[in-house]
Every structure is written in structure tokens, then in C-alpha cells.
N, CA, C and O atoms as a DFTB+ gen file, in Angstrom:
168 C
 N C O
     1  1     132.402     101.611      85.715
     2  2     130.823     100.918      84.911
     3  2     130.640     102.104      85.748
     4  3     130.159     103.054      85.129
     5  1     130.887     102.308      86.962
     6  2     129.426     103.700      87.539
     7  2     128.981     104.252      86.610
     8  3     127.965     104.182      85.919
     9  1     130.589     105.295      86.701
    10  2     130.189     106.560      85.715
    11  2     130.314     106.431      84.316
    12  3     130.437     107.320      83.473
    13  1     130.287     105.756      84.241
    14  2     129.512     105.172      82.297
    15  2     128.069     105.463      82.464
    16  3     127.525     106.522      82.151
    17  1     127.532     104.482      82.958
    18  2     126.721     104.290      82.913
    19  2     125.774     105.611      83.466
    20  3     124.616     105.786      83.087
    21  1     126.691     106.757      84.709
    22  2     125.656     107.862      84.752
    23  2     125.629     108.079      83.590
    24  3     124.785     107.671      82.792
    25  1     127.023     109.082      83.271
    26  2     126.852     109.222      82.231
    27  2     125.953     109.323      80.747
    28  3     125.586     110.288      80.077
    29  1     125.764     107.580      80.560
    30  2     124.686     107.445      79.307
    31  2     123.294     107.906      80.351
    32  3     122.300     107.867      79.626
    33  1     123.009     108.204      81.380
    34  2     122.032     108.687      82.133
    35  2     121.569     110.355      81.950
    36  3     120.553     111.009      81.712
    37  1     122.533     110.497      82.135
    38  2     122.956     111.947      81.599
    39  2     122.487     112.939      80.123
    40  3     121.935     113.919      79.623
    41  1     123.124     111.911      80.025
    42  2     122.775     112.238      78.132
    43  2     122.111     111.576      77.334
    44  3     122.349     111.486      76.129
    45  1     121.009     110.931      78.065
    46  2     119.598     110.524      77.622
    47  2     118.240     111.472      78.277
    48  3     117.010     111.413      78.269
    49  1     119.372     112.396      78.854
    50  2     118.333     113.315      79.616
    51  2     118.315     114.445      78.928
    52  3     117.315     115.076      78.583
    53  1     119.417     114.695      78.731
    54  2     119.982     115.919      77.525
    55  2     119.592     115.283      76.778
    56  3     118.910     114.699      77.621
    57  1     119.440     114.972      76.231
    58  2     119.071     113.823      74.429
    59  2     116.846     114.583      74.344
    60  3     116.376     115.439      73.595
    61  1     116.074     113.667      75.553
    62  2     115.344     113.912      75.687
    63  2     114.362     115.929      76.645
    64  3     113.266     116.426      76.901
    65  1     115.350     116.113      76.706
    66  2     115.107     117.887      76.730
    67  2     115.252     118.385      75.446
    68  3     114.420     119.138      74.941
    69  1     116.089     118.072      74.983
    70  2     116.004     118.199      72.911
    71  2     115.289     118.779      72.309
    72  3     114.732     119.856      72.098
    73  1     115.542     116.879      71.824
    74  2     113.848     116.770      71.508
    75  2     112.393     117.393      71.784
    76  3     111.641     117.757      70.879
    77  1     112.079     117.471      73.240
    78  2     110.593     117.992      73.322
    79  2     111.046     119.851      73.390
    80  3     110.295     120.809      73.572
    81  1     112.102     119.830      73.231
    82  2     112.267     121.614      73.353
    83  2     112.058     122.113      71.831
    84  3     111.555     123.191      71.514
    85  1     112.656     120.886      70.744
    86  2     112.552     121.118      69.351
    87  2     111.134     120.655      69.141
    88  3     110.742     120.898      68.000
    89  1     110.391     120.149      69.796
    90  2     108.966     119.736      69.111
    91  2     108.018     121.221      69.908
    92  3     107.643     122.107      69.140
    93  1     107.890     121.277      70.545
    94  2     107.340     122.057      71.219
    95  2     107.879     123.638      70.188
    96  3     107.067     124.532      69.949
    97  1     108.976     123.679      69.828
    98  2     108.889     125.142      68.858
    99  2     108.343     123.797      67.793
   100  3     108.174     122.797      68.492
   101  1     108.200     123.674      67.110
   102  2     107.720     123.143      65.657
   103  2     106.569     123.178      65.350
   104  3     106.222     123.447      64.200
   105  1     105.523     122.847      66.549
   106  2     104.265     123.106      67.174
   107  2     104.103     124.693      67.332
   108  3     103.041     124.999      67.873
   109  1     104.829     125.639      67.018
   110  2     104.221     127.073      67.470
   111  2     104.520     127.716      65.970
   112  3     103.837     128.511      65.324
   113  1     106.078     126.943      65.573
   114  2     105.616     127.301      64.371
   115  2     104.291     126.933      63.176
   116  3     103.658     127.586      62.347
   117  1     104.315     125.700      63.587
   118  2     102.594     124.951      62.747
   119  2     101.436     126.103      62.989
   120  3     100.853     126.387      61.943
   121  1     100.902     126.955      64.365
   122  2     100.075     127.362      65.061
   123  2     100.510     128.534      63.700
   124  3      99.821     128.684      62.691
   125  1     101.341     129.005      63.891
   126  2     101.909     130.564      63.334
   127  2     101.175     130.853      61.978
   128  3     100.481     131.711      61.431
   129  1     101.758     129.593      61.759
   130  2     101.816     129.056      59.944
   131  2     100.889     128.896      59.503
   132  3     100.798     129.449      58.407
   133  1      99.154     127.811      60.128
   134  2      98.056     128.135      59.906
   135  2      97.561     129.373      60.614
   136  3      96.415     129.720      60.327
   137  1      98.174     130.036      61.417
   138  2      97.079     131.181      61.873
   139  2      97.074     132.142      60.533
   140  3      95.998     132.377      59.984
   141  1      98.228     132.658      60.052
   142  2      98.769     132.953      58.640
   143  2      97.646     132.858      57.790
   144  3      96.699     133.631      57.644
   145  1      97.991     131.457      57.093
   146  2      97.699     131.211      56.515
   147  2      95.477     131.167      56.353
   148  3      94.771     131.226      55.346
   149  1      95.174     131.068      57.548
   150  2      94.095     131.509      58.619
   151  2      93.178     133.065      57.829
   152  3      91.990     133.000      57.511
   153  1      93.838     134.051      57.683
   154  2      94.223     135.054      57.822
   155  2      94.504     135.894      56.028
   156  3      93.946     136.921      55.641
   157  1      95.157     135.349      55.520
   158  2      95.009     135.762      54.339
   159  2      93.550     134.958      53.266
   160  3      93.015     135.518      52.310
   161  1      93.295     133.940      53.658
   162  2      92.285     133.373      53.444
   163  2      90.716     135.030      53.904
   164  3      89.827     135.545      53.227
   165  1      91.175     135.209      55.239
   166  2      90.089     136.535      54.554
   167  2      90.066     137.134      54.076
   168  3      89.022     137.771      53.935
């Protein structure tokens, strides 16, 4: 029982870290696209 709970907790932390990394990557790509669009307008 304890190992199952520990496994779930580790899985939760891993999933959370992956989501955070994905969101950071997405923000970076959005910022780059925004900059490219602004540069094309000038």
C-alpha cells in the first residue's frame, strides 16, 4: 500500500515537471513568433 502511494506521488511530480517544461517551451515559441511577426511588419 505504501509503495503504491509513493509511486503515485512520484508519477504526479514527474507529470507536473513535464507540464511545466511544455508550458515554458510553448511560451518561448509564442514569443519568437511574435517577434518574427513584428520584424516582418517593419
